[in-house]
Coordinates of C-alpha atoms in Angstrom, one line a residue:
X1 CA 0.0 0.0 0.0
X2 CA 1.7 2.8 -1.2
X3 CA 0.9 6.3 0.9
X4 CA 0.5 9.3 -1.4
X5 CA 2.4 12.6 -0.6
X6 CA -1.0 14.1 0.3
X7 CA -1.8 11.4 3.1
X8 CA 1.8 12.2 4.1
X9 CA 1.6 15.3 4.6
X10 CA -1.7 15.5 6.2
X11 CA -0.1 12.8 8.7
X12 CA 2.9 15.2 9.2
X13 CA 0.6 17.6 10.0
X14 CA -1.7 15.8 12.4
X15 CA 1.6 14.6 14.2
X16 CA 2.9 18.5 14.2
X17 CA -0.4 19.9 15.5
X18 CA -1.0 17.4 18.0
X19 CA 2.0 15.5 19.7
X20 CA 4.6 18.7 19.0
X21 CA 2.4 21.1 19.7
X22 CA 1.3 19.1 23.4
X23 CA 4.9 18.9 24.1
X24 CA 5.3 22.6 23.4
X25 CA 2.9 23.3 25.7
X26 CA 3.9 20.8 28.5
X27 CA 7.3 22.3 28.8
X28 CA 6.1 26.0 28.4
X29 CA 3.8 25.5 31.5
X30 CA 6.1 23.6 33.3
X31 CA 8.3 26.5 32.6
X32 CA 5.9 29.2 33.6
X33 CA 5.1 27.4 37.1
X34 CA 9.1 27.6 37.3
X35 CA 9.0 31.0 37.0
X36 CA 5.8 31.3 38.9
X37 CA 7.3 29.4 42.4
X38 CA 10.8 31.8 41.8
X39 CA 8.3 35.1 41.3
X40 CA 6.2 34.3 44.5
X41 CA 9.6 33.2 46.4
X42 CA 10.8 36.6 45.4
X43 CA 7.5 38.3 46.6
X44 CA 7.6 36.7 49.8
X45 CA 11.3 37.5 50.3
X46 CA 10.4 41.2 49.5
X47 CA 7.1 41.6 51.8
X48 CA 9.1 39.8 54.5
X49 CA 11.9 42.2 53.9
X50 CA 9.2 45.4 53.7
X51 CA 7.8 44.1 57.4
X52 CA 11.2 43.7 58.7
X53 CA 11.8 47.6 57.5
X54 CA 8.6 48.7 58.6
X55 CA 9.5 46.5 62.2
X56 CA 12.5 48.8 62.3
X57 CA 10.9 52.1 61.9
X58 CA 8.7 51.9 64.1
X59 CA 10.7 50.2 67.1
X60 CA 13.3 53.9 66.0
X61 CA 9.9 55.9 66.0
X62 CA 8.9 54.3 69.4
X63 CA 12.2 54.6 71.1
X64 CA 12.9 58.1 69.8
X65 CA 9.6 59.1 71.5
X66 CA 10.6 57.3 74.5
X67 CA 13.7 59.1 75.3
X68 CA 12.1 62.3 74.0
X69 CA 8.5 62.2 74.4
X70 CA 6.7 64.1 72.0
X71 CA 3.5 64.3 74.2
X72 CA 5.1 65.4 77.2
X73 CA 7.4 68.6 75.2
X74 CA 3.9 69.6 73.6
X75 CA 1.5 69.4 77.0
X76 CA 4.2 71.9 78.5
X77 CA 4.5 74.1 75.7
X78 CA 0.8 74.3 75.7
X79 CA 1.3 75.4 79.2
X80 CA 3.7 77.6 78.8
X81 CA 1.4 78.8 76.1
X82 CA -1.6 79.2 78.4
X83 CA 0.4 80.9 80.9
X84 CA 2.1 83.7 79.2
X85 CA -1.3 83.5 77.3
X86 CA -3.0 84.5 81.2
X87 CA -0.1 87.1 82.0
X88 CA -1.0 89.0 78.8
X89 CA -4.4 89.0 79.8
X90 CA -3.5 90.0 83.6
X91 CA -1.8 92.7 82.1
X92 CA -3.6 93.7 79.7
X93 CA -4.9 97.5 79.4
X94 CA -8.4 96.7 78.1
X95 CA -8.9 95.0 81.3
X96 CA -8.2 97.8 83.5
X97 CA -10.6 99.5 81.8
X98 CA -13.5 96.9 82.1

């Protein structure tokens, strides 16, 4: 039985689009779930990183506060505010005249 070019061909092409082309694809996803694990690895690496930098900040922020509180320096200059604020007003002119 003698196989024409035509049947040849059209069996090269059947082979080409399905076996090739299912091989082709195998190794491209297996390739982009390679890349996948390396790209979430990475992510991870980098948000752990981020929260290890954010971690520092704010342990700098909270001991810079501590040795310097920020609330105590602005309830006294709010006092001292209020009190120079109430000598002005002792002192004042238009009250002597109300």
């Amino acid at each position: 039985m003698a196989c024409s070019n035509l049947t040849l061909t059209i069996y090269y092409r059947i082979y080409l689009d399905v076996f090739v082309s299912r091989h082709i694809f195998a190794y491209s996803s297996h390739y982009l779930l390679i890349n996948l694990r390396k790209n979430i690895l990475i992510y991870v690496l980098l948000m752990y990183s981020f929260f290890l930098l954010l971690k520092a900040i704010t342990n700098w922020i909270a001991f810079v506060t501590k040795e310097f509180p920020i609330a105590d320096i602005t309830a006294s200059a709010s006092k001292a505010q209020i009190n120079h604020m109430t000598l002005v007003l002792k002192n004042s002119p238009i009250l002597e005249i109300i």
